[in-house]
Every structure is written in structure tokens, then in C-alpha cells.
XYZ file of C-alpha atoms in Angstrom:
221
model
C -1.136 -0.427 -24.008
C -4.895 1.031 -23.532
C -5.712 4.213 -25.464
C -6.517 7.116 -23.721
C -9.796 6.759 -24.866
C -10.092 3.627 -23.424
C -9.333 5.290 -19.771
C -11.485 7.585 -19.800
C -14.687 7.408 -16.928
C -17.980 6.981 -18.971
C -20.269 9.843 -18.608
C -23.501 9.577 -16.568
C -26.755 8.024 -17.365
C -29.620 10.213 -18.631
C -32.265 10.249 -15.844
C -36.220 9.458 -17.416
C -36.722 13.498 -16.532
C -33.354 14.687 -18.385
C -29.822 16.036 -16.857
C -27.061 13.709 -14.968
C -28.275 11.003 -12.756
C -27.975 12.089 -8.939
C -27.486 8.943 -7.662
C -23.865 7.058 -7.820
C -24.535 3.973 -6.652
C -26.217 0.808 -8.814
C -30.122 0.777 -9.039
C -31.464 -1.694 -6.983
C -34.773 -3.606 -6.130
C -37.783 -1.906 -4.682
C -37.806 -4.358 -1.514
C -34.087 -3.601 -1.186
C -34.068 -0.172 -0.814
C -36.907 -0.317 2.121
C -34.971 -2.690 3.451
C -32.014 0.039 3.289
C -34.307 2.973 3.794
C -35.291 0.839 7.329
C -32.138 0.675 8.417
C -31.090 4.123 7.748
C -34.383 4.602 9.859
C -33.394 2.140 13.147
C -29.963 3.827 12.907
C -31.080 7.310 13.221
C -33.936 6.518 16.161
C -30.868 5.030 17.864
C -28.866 7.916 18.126
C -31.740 9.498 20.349
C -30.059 10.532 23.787
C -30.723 8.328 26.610
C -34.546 9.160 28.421
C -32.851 9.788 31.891
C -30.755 12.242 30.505
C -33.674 13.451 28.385
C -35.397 13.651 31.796
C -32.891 14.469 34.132
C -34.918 16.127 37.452
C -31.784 18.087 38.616
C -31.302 19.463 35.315
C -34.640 21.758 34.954
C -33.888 25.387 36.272
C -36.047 28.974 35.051
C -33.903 30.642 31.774
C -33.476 34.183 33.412
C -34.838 35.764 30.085
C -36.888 35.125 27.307
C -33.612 35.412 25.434
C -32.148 32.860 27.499
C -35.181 30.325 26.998
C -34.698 31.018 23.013
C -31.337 30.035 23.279
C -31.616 26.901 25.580
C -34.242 25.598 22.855
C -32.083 25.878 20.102
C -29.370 24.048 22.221
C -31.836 21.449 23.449
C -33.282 20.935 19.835
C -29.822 20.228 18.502
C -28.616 17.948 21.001
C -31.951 16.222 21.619
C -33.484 16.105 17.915
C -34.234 12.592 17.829
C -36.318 12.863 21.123
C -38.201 15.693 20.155
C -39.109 13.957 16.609
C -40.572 10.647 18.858
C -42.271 12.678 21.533
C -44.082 14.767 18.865
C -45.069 11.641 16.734
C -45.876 10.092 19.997
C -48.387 12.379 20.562
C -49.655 12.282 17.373
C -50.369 9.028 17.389
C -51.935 8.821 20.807
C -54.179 12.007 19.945
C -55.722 9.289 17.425
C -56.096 6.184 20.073
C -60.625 7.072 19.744
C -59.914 6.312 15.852
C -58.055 3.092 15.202
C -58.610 3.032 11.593
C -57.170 7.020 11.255
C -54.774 5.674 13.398
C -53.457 3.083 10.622
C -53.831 5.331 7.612
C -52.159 8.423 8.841
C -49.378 5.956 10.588
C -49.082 3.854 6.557
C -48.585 7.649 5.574
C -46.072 8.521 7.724
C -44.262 5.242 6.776
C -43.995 5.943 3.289
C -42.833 9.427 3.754
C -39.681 8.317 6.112
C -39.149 4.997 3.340
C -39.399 6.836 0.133
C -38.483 9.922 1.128
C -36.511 11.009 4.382
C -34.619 8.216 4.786
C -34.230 6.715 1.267
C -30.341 7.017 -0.526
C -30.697 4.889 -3.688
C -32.639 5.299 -6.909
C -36.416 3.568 -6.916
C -36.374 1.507 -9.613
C -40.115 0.163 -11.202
C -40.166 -2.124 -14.287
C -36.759 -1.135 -14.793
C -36.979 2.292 -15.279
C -35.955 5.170 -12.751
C -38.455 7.396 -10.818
C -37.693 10.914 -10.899
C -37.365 12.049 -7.433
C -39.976 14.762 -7.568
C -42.339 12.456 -9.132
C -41.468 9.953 -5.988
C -42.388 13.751 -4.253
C -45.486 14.378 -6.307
C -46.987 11.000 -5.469
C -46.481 10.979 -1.920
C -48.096 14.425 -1.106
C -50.831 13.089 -3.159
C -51.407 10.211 -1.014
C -51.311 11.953 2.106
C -53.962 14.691 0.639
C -56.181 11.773 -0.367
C -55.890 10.141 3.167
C -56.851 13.484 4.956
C -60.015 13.564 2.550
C -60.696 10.098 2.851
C -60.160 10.112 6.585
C -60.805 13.389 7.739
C -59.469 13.824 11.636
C -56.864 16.574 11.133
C -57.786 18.816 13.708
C -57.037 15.958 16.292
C -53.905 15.114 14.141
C -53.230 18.679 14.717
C -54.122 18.729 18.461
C -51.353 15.880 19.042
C -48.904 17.675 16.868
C -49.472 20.726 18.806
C -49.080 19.560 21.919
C -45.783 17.610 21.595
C -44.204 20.573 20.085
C -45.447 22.371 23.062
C -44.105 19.748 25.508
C -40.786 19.991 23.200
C -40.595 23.939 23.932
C -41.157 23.657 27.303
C -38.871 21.053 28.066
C -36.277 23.224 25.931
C -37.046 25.822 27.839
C -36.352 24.640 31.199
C -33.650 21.922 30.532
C -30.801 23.591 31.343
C -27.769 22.870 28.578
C -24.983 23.183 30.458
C -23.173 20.005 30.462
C -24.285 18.359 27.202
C -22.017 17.875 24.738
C -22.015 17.283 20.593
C -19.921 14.886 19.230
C -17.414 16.163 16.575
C -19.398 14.725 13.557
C -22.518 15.966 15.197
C -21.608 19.434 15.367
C -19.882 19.439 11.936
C -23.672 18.094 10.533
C -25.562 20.844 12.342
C -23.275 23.246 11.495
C -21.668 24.004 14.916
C -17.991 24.188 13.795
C -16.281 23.678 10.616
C -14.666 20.899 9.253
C -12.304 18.500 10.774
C -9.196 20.113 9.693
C -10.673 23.346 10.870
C -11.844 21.724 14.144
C -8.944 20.294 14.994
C -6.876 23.099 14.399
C -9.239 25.460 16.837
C -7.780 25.937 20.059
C -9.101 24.861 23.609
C -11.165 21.594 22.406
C -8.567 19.303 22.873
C -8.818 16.903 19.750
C -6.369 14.988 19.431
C -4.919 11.719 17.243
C -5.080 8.937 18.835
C -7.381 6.580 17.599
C -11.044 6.662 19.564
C -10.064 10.441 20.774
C -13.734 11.719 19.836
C -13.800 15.814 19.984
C -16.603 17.499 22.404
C -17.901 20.472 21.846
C -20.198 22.326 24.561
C -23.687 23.464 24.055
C -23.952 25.276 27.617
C -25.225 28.933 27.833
């Protein structure tokens, strides 16, 4: 018969910078969590919403307020995040076209931010010891303020930024919501509705039990 002792969970790890460890999961290699932090990457550019939709011709109508148009972008930013975040980067990247080599710096930037830092779940590991996510932080906005000295070019970065976001408004603008539709998880991660128990309980949507049932919830004005 084990002890109590003996049952008890161990406590967690130190971290290099003090305090608990944040992470749960076993520190692995450098090259695997790219290789994770890419995936987490392809999965979330795949759950952009289908162009046509994104472009639908009979969908575009003038909001009858200023009001209106603030609330069909908040909609449209919701429920088409993903396409907003490649137009804008699309144009970012295209406003640099006359500068191939500011081109590849500012796009090896951008890399390492979504790798180390947006889409990146497990510790980064370095001669066996853990890096402290703010120093992970520190570095990057380090290397990105060296690559806009060494580089220069960020009033066209700007200019491209500028104008996809203004594409993005207008299209929010004008793209009329009604008919689109959040999945349950969607609208529980952007803060739309509660949780499931909650959601499910919340008359008029409908969700039911049977297995592949997915819950809708409408973003129309």
C-alpha cells in the first residue's frame, strides 16, 4: 500500500525567471515546436470563409446609418477574421513588390512573430534551458526594430497596411450580415454567448444532442 505521500502530484518546475511554469505539456525541440507552431498556423488560415462568400455580389447593400455600418463591421470582422488578416498582409506585401529584398526581411519578420509568438503553445527550449516568454517577447520586437532601421521602407509598409484595413472597412461596411452564421465554438471564443451548458440551455437556437448537431448562432442586423 503507497503512502499518501507517495500520491501526491509533484509540484511545478521553477521557470529560469521564477514562479510556476505556464506550460503543462513536456519541453520539446526547437524544430518541433515550428513544426507545431506551423500547423497551428495552416489550421487557422483554413478556417478563413470561402472567397465567394467573402465576395458575394448580391450581398453588398448601403448600412442606412453610420450606426448601422459600425455594427455590420463588427459582425463582418468576427465572422470573416481570417480574411481580413490575409487581405491586409496581402497588401502589405504587394505594397513592397519595387523592393524585393524589404520584401524578404519584413516577410522573415512576420514569420517569426506568428512561429514564436502568435501561434506557438509549447515551451522554447535552447541548450536545455527554458526561455522566458517575455524574453522570447523582448527579442522579437528587437528584431523587427533592427529590420526597420536596417531596411527602412515603413511608410510603404504603412501604405499597404493602410489600405487593406481600408478595403477591410469598406467591405464591412457594405457586406450585409444577414445570413451568416457562427458556429457554436466560434461564438463561445469571441465571446458571443456563454458556455455550452449556457448555450444549450438558451431558448430559440435549437441545439440539440445528437451527435454532429452543430449550434448556429446569427450575426444579422
Amino acid at each position: 500500500m503507497q503512502s499518501p505521500a507517495a500520491t501526491q502530484p509533484k509540484p511545478a518546475a521553477p521557470t529560469p525567471g521564477g514562479g510556476a511554469a505556464t506550460y503543462t505539456t513536456i519541453p520539446i525541440s526547437v524544430s518541433d515546436v515550428i513544426s507545431r507552431s506551423v500547423h497551428n498556423f495552416s489550421a487557422a488560415i483554413s478556417r478563413h470563409r470561402p472567397w465567394p462568400e467573402f465576395l458575394a455580389a448580391g450581398s453588398f447593400d448601403r448600412p442606412g446609418s453610420a450606426s448601422s455600418a459600425v455594427a455590420r463591421i463588427r459582425k463582418n470582422a468576427v465572422y470573416f477574421r481570417v480574411n481580413y488578416a490575409v487581405v491586409v498582409a496581402s497588401c502589405a506585401l504587394v505594397s513592397l513588390l519595387g523592393a524585393p529584398f524589404s520584401l524578404i526581411v519584413f516577410a522573415s519578420v512576420l514569420a517569426l512573430w506568428l512561429i514564436f509568438h502568435f501561434f506557438r503553445e509549447d515551451p522554447l527550449m535552447v541548450s536545455g534551458h527554458q526561455l522566458n516568454d517575455r524574453l522570447v517577447l523582448c527579442a522579437l520586437v528587437l528584431v523587427s526594430l533592427l529590420a526597420v532601421w536596417f531596411v527602412g521602407r515603413v511608410e510603404t509598409l504603412v501604405i499597404g497596411v493602410g489600405a487593406g484595413s481600408l478595403l477591410c472597412g469598406v467591405h464591412g461596411a457594405l457586406r450585409n450580415p444577414d445570413g451568416l452564421f457562427l458556429d457554436e465554438e466560434e461564438a463561445a471564443s469571441q465571446g458571443l454567448i456563454g458556455s455550452r451548458a449556457g448555450f444549450a440551455a438558451a431558448p430559440g437556437f435549437g441545439y440539440g444532442t445528437d451527435r454532429g448537431n452543430v449550434a448556429k448562432t446569427g450575426l444579422g442586423d
